Amino acid sequence: MAAPSGTRYDRLARTPLHAWWRPVLGTLAGLLGVMLVILAVVLGGTLIAAFTGAGISGSGERMFEDPVLELGVNLFAIAATLPVVYGIAAWIQRRPPGTLSSVVGRLRWRWMAWCAAVATASVVLGQGTVALTYLVTGEDLGELFGWVGWERFLPALIVTVLLVPFQAAAEEYVFRGWLLQAFGAFLANPWPGILLSAAGFTAVHAYVDWGILDVFAFGALMGWLAVRTGGLEAAIALHVANNVLAFGVSGADGSLDEALKQGSVPWQSLTGTVVQLGLYAVVVVIMARRRRIETLSP
């Protein structure tokens, strides 16, 4: 059963069949399902590495010696969790799984295409702001841009372009979809769900110092945009654009290992985050209003 007409995005799990135990059981089942899926993908990647001679790393910091294989397994492991989220919405909450996507019960592809265009511009301007900040503060721009040649760059680019859209979407469905709506099933105010899901999103990343603030700000804004625009399209679009650029740049300069480790983020990157998130939020909200994007269930 779907939620009543006029329901806000974060409240879509509060259907006539809602009971307190459904979001709780769904979260526990989802956690178990995600762990099993990731384990299966990692085992599959290990078998591929063994049969192809790619090499299994024993450093403890990474699984495989080949950074492209490492990237592919990491991205696919996350992407493969998407059916788990759909399953727990349908089987445990007994609601249309499309309500994880938006208030109209599906992804609004045309709206997401508009958001993708704005996201691309925002990410590029944000990266330009970081480069400008590096110049002003006297830092070496070599840390931002480099080139390892097409032979090494193309495999990383192909893996990034093919898998990042699904990886980024899966993370949005977990944190801005399931978790935000799980809290919304109990709370009328969306902000506890927005902030708690952003905290969970930050916790599963391995960033430290300024990186924690960067990831939390991203998660909180994506949660707010999901509520404000009635769906995940805006969040998915920016997440995909951000990750494609991040892994693309890392693949180009040969620093995929560091990108996968995450870790420390220089303070200069926050200037790009402010420009990127600020510009994106303003333009998307204006576009949503002008294009009359649905924010409540029909």
Short mmCIF file of C-alpha atoms in Angstrom, two decimals:
data_model
loop_
_atom_site.label_atom_id
_atom_site.label_comp_id
_atom_site.label_asym_id
_atom_site.label_seq_id
_atom_site.Cartn_x
_atom_site.Cartn_y
_atom_site.Cartn_z
CA MET A 1 0.00 0.00 0.00
CA ALA A 2 1.14 3.51 -0.76
CA ALA A 3 1.06 6.47 1.60
CA PRO A 4 -2.00 8.76 1.53
CA SER A 5 -2.23 11.54 -1.03
CA GLY A 6 -0.37 14.71 -0.03
CA THR A 7 2.42 12.89 1.85
CA ARG A 8 5.89 14.42 1.96
CA TYR A 9 8.85 12.38 0.64
CA ASP A 10 10.37 11.55 4.03
CA ARG A 11 6.95 10.32 5.27
CA LEU A 12 6.23 7.90 2.42
CA ALA A 13 6.92 4.85 4.60
CA ARG A 14 4.01 5.81 6.87
CA THR A 15 1.39 3.89 4.94
CA PRO A 16 -1.88 2.43 6.32
CA LEU A 17 0.13 -0.77 6.96
CA HIS A 18 2.82 1.02 8.98
CA ALA A 19 3.77 -0.49 12.32
CA TRP A 20 6.65 0.48 14.57
CA TRP A 21 8.50 -2.77 13.92
CA ARG A 22 8.54 -2.54 10.12
CA PRO A 23 11.26 0.17 9.79
CA VAL A 24 13.25 -1.47 12.60
CA LEU A 25 13.08 -4.95 11.11
CA GLY A 26 13.70 -3.56 7.63
CA THR A 27 16.83 -1.76 8.79
CA LEU A 28 18.22 -4.88 10.46
CA ALA A 29 17.35 -7.06 7.47
CA GLY A 30 18.83 -4.50 5.14
CA LEU A 31 22.06 -4.37 7.13
CA LEU A 32 22.37 -8.15 6.97
CA GLY A 33 21.52 -8.20 3.27
CA VAL A 34 24.06 -5.48 2.46
CA MET A 35 26.79 -7.33 4.36
CA LEU A 36 26.05 -10.58 2.51
CA VAL A 37 26.01 -8.86 -0.89
CA ILE A 38 29.30 -7.07 -0.24
CA LEU A 39 30.89 -10.30 0.99
CA ALA A 40 29.74 -12.13 -2.17
CA VAL A 41 31.15 -9.42 -4.44
CA VAL A 42 34.48 -9.35 -2.59
CA LEU A 43 34.74 -13.14 -2.86
CA GLY A 44 33.97 -12.89 -6.56
CA GLY A 45 36.66 -10.25 -6.99
CA THR A 46 39.12 -12.46 -5.13
CA LEU A 47 38.40 -15.36 -7.49
CA ILE A 48 38.89 -13.08 -10.50
CA ALA A 49 42.20 -11.87 -9.10
CA ALA A 50 43.32 -15.46 -8.47
CA PHE A 51 42.41 -16.72 -11.95
CA THR A 52 43.78 -13.71 -13.84
CA GLY A 53 46.94 -13.34 -11.78
CA ALA A 54 46.01 -9.77 -10.85
CA GLY A 55 47.37 -10.32 -7.35
CA ILE A 56 45.82 -10.11 -3.91
CA SER A 57 47.30 -7.52 -1.62
CA GLY A 58 48.43 -8.50 1.85
CA SER A 59 48.92 -4.95 3.10
CA GLY A 60 45.61 -4.74 4.94
CA GLU A 61 44.89 -1.33 3.41
CA ARG A 62 43.57 -2.75 0.12
CA MET A 63 42.30 -6.07 -1.21
CA PHE A 64 43.99 -6.21 -4.61
CA GLU A 65 47.30 -5.10 -6.07
CA ASP A 66 45.61 -3.74 -9.20
CA PRO A 67 43.99 -0.38 -8.29
CA VAL A 68 41.49 -0.65 -11.15
CA LEU A 69 40.28 -4.04 -9.91
CA GLU A 70 40.13 -2.59 -6.42
CA LEU A 71 38.03 0.29 -7.70
CA GLY A 72 35.72 -2.00 -9.67
CA VAL A 73 35.09 -4.37 -6.77
CA ASN A 74 34.45 -1.48 -4.36
CA LEU A 75 32.00 0.25 -6.70
CA PHE A 76 30.18 -2.94 -7.70
CA ALA A 77 29.88 -4.11 -4.10
CA ILE A 78 28.01 -0.92 -3.23
CA ALA A 79 25.96 -0.88 -6.44
CA ALA A 80 24.81 -4.47 -5.85
CA THR A 81 23.09 -3.46 -2.59
CA LEU A 82 20.36 -1.58 -4.48
CA PRO A 83 18.05 -4.62 -4.84
CA VAL A 84 18.31 -5.17 -1.08
CA VAL A 85 16.83 -1.73 -0.39
CA TYR A 86 14.02 -2.30 -2.88
CA GLY A 87 13.34 -5.71 -1.37
CA ILE A 88 12.95 -4.57 2.23
CA ALA A 89 10.62 -1.75 1.19
CA ALA A 90 8.39 -4.19 -0.70
CA TRP A 91 8.53 -7.27 1.51
CA ILE A 92 8.81 -5.82 4.99
CA GLN A 93 7.10 -2.44 4.74
CA ARG A 94 4.63 -3.74 2.13
CA ARG A 95 4.78 -0.58 0.04
CA PRO A 96 5.70 0.16 -3.59
CA PRO A 97 9.54 0.22 -3.72
CA GLY A 98 9.30 3.03 -6.24
CA THR A 99 8.33 5.32 -3.35
CA LEU A 100 12.01 5.22 -2.38
CA SER A 101 12.66 7.11 -5.63
CA SER A 102 10.14 9.92 -5.37
CA VAL A 103 6.66 10.96 -4.30
CA VAL A 104 5.28 9.84 -7.67
CA GLY A 105 6.59 6.29 -7.17
CA ARG A 106 9.36 6.33 -9.77
CA LEU A 107 12.47 8.17 -10.86
CA ARG A 108 11.60 11.32 -12.81
CA TRP A 109 14.21 10.92 -15.55
CA ARG A 110 13.69 14.26 -17.26
CA TRP A 111 13.99 16.07 -13.94
CA MET A 112 17.15 14.10 -13.13
CA ALA A 113 18.64 15.08 -16.51
CA TRP A 114 18.14 18.75 -15.67
CA CYS A 115 19.74 18.17 -12.27
CA ALA A 116 22.66 16.34 -13.93
CA ALA A 117 23.41 19.36 -16.11
CA VAL A 118 23.47 21.66 -13.08
CA ALA A 119 25.49 19.09 -11.11
CA THR A 120 28.17 18.91 -13.80
CA ALA A 121 28.54 22.69 -13.88
CA SER A 122 28.60 22.88 -10.06
CA VAL A 123 31.27 20.19 -9.73
CA VAL A 124 33.48 21.81 -12.37
CA LEU A 125 33.15 25.25 -10.74
CA GLY A 126 33.85 23.70 -7.35
CA GLN A 127 37.03 22.05 -8.65
CA GLY A 128 38.07 25.35 -10.22
CA THR A 129 37.56 27.07 -6.87
CA VAL A 130 39.80 24.51 -5.17
CA ALA A 131 42.51 25.11 -7.79
CA LEU A 132 42.23 28.87 -7.29
CA THR A 133 42.49 28.43 -3.52
CA TYR A 134 45.63 26.33 -3.99
CA LEU A 135 47.17 29.11 -6.08
CA VAL A 136 46.27 31.83 -3.58
CA THR A 137 47.66 29.84 -0.63
CA GLY A 138 50.84 28.89 -2.48
CA GLU A 139 50.13 25.15 -2.63
CA ASP A 140 51.41 22.89 -5.41
CA LEU A 141 48.77 22.34 -8.10
CA GLY A 142 50.50 19.07 -8.92
CA GLU A 143 48.51 17.58 -6.05
CA LEU A 144 45.31 18.29 -7.99
CA PHE A 145 46.24 17.54 -11.58
CA GLY A 146 48.53 14.97 -13.15
CA TRP A 147 48.70 12.58 -16.08
CA VAL A 148 49.72 8.92 -16.21
CA GLY A 149 48.94 8.34 -19.89
CA TRP A 150 45.99 6.85 -21.74
CA GLU A 151 47.08 3.27 -21.20
CA ARG A 152 46.61 3.54 -17.43
CA PHE A 153 43.83 6.10 -17.48
CA LEU A 154 41.34 4.41 -19.85
CA PRO A 155 40.67 1.27 -17.73
CA ALA A 156 40.00 3.42 -14.67
CA LEU A 157 37.77 5.74 -16.70
CA ILE A 158 35.72 2.85 -18.14
CA VAL A 159 35.17 1.29 -14.71
CA THR A 160 34.24 4.71 -13.28
CA VAL A 161 31.73 5.61 -16.00
CA LEU A 162 30.08 2.17 -15.96
CA LEU A 163 29.79 1.65 -12.20
CA VAL A 164 29.68 5.03 -10.46
CA PRO A 165 26.07 5.84 -11.50
CA PHE A 166 24.87 2.64 -9.83
CA GLN A 167 27.20 2.99 -6.82
CA ALA A 168 26.14 6.59 -6.18
CA ALA A 169 22.46 5.76 -6.67
CA ALA A 170 22.71 2.83 -4.24
CA GLU A 171 24.17 5.06 -1.53
CA GLU A 172 21.39 7.59 -2.07
CA TYR A 173 18.71 4.90 -1.85
CA VAL A 174 20.22 3.61 1.40
CA PHE A 175 20.80 6.90 3.20
CA ARG A 176 18.49 9.49 1.62
CA GLY A 177 15.90 6.87 0.71
CA TRP A 178 15.54 4.10 3.27
CA LEU A 179 17.04 5.76 6.36
CA LEU A 180 15.43 9.15 5.81
CA GLN A 181 12.04 7.52 5.32
CA ALA A 182 12.56 5.12 8.22
CA PHE A 183 12.97 8.10 10.58
CA GLY A 184 10.14 9.88 8.78
CA ALA A 185 7.79 7.02 9.61
CA PHE A 186 8.06 8.07 13.26
CA LEU A 187 8.90 11.80 13.15
CA ALA A 188 6.84 14.59 11.61
CA ASN A 189 9.85 16.93 11.39
CA PRO A 190 12.27 15.87 8.61
CA TRP A 191 15.42 17.36 10.17
CA PRO A 192 16.26 14.56 12.65
CA GLY A 193 16.12 12.08 9.79
CA ILE A 194 18.17 14.37 7.52
CA LEU A 195 20.91 14.86 10.12
CA LEU A 196 20.99 11.26 11.37
CA SER A 197 21.12 9.82 7.86
CA ALA A 198 23.92 12.29 7.05
CA ALA A 199 25.78 11.10 10.15
CA GLY A 200 25.39 7.48 9.03
CA PHE A 201 26.59 8.42 5.54
CA THR A 202 29.65 10.08 7.07
CA ALA A 203 30.36 7.10 9.33
CA VAL A 204 30.67 4.63 6.44
CA HIS A 205 33.34 6.78 4.81
CA ALA A 206 36.94 6.72 5.99
CA TYR A 207 37.61 10.45 5.83
CA VAL A 208 39.20 12.30 8.75
CA ASP A 209 39.59 15.96 9.85
CA TRP A 210 38.13 18.32 7.21
CA GLY A 211 36.84 15.37 5.20
CA ILE A 212 34.29 14.57 7.92
CA LEU A 213 32.77 18.05 7.62
CA ASP A 214 32.83 17.82 3.84
CA VAL A 215 30.97 14.48 3.69
CA PHE A 216 28.48 15.42 6.42
CA ALA A 217 27.59 18.69 4.66
CA PHE A 218 27.06 16.78 1.42
CA GLY A 219 24.83 14.20 3.12
CA ALA A 220 22.76 16.81 4.96
CA LEU A 221 22.18 18.90 1.85
CA MET A 222 21.22 15.85 -0.22
CA GLY A 223 18.71 14.85 2.47
CA TRP A 224 17.21 18.34 2.48
CA LEU A 225 17.00 18.38 -1.32
CA ALA A 226 15.27 14.98 -1.30
CA VAL A 227 12.55 16.41 0.94
CA ARG A 228 12.47 19.78 -0.84
CA THR A 229 12.17 18.28 -4.34
CA GLY A 230 10.16 15.20 -3.41
CA GLY A 231 12.67 12.58 -4.56
CA LEU A 232 16.22 11.33 -4.95
CA GLU A 233 16.88 12.67 -8.45
CA ALA A 234 18.79 15.79 -7.37
CA ALA A 235 20.88 13.85 -4.86
CA ILE A 236 21.75 11.08 -7.32
CA ALA A 237 22.72 13.56 -10.04
CA LEU A 238 25.20 15.45 -7.87
CA HIS A 239 26.56 12.29 -6.26
CA VAL A 240 27.28 10.76 -9.68
CA ALA A 241 28.89 13.93 -11.04
CA ASN A 242 31.01 14.36 -7.92
CA ASN A 243 32.26 10.74 -7.88
CA VAL A 244 32.93 10.57 -11.63
CA LEU A 245 35.12 13.66 -11.37
CA ALA A 246 36.85 12.45 -8.21
CA PHE A 247 37.71 8.99 -9.54
CA GLY A 248 38.41 10.39 -13.00
CA VAL A 249 40.97 12.85 -11.68
CA SER A 250 42.49 10.16 -9.45
CA GLY A 251 42.73 7.79 -12.40
CA ALA A 252 44.35 10.48 -14.55
CA ASP A 253 47.06 11.38 -12.06
CA GLY A 254 47.69 7.84 -10.81
CA SER A 255 46.38 8.37 -7.28
CA LEU A 256 43.54 5.82 -7.27
CA ASP A 257 45.10 4.15 -4.24
CA GLU A 258 44.81 7.35 -2.22
CA ALA A 259 41.27 8.03 -3.44
CA LEU A 260 40.13 4.58 -2.31
CA LYS A 261 41.76 5.02 1.09
CA GLN A 262 39.93 8.36 1.49
CA GLY A 263 41.56 9.64 4.71
CA SER A 264 42.64 13.25 5.11
CA VAL A 265 41.26 16.12 3.02
CA PRO A 266 43.04 19.50 2.80
CA TRP A 267 41.14 22.50 4.11
CA GLN A 268 41.33 24.13 0.68
CA SER A 269 38.86 21.56 -0.64
CA LEU A 270 36.15 23.05 1.57
CA THR A 271 36.11 26.19 -0.58
CA GLY A 272 35.14 24.04 -3.54
CA THR A 273 32.51 22.27 -1.42
CA VAL A 274 30.90 25.57 -0.45
CA VAL A 275 30.74 26.74 -4.07
CA GLN A 276 29.59 23.37 -5.40
CA LEU A 277 26.87 22.69 -2.82
CA GLY A 278 25.72 26.29 -2.53
CA LEU A 279 25.35 26.82 -6.27
CA TYR A 280 23.70 23.46 -6.79
CA ALA A 281 21.15 23.89 -4.00
CA VAL A 282 20.09 27.37 -5.14
CA VAL A 283 19.73 26.48 -8.82
CA VAL A 284 17.96 23.17 -8.18
CA VAL A 285 15.41 24.73 -5.83
CA ILE A 286 14.70 27.52 -8.33
CA MET A 287 14.35 25.00 -11.18
CA ALA A 288 12.09 22.76 -9.11
CA ARG A 289 9.79 25.67 -8.37
CA ARG A 290 9.66 26.87 -11.96
CA ARG A 291 9.15 23.37 -13.38
CA ARG A 292 6.53 22.61 -10.71
CA ILE A 293 8.25 19.43 -9.55
CA GLU A 294 5.95 17.35 -7.34
CA THR A 295 6.91 17.49 -3.67
CA LEU A 296 3.88 15.62 -2.27
CA SER A 297 2.43 12.24 -3.25
CA PRO A 298 -0.48 12.43 -5.73
#
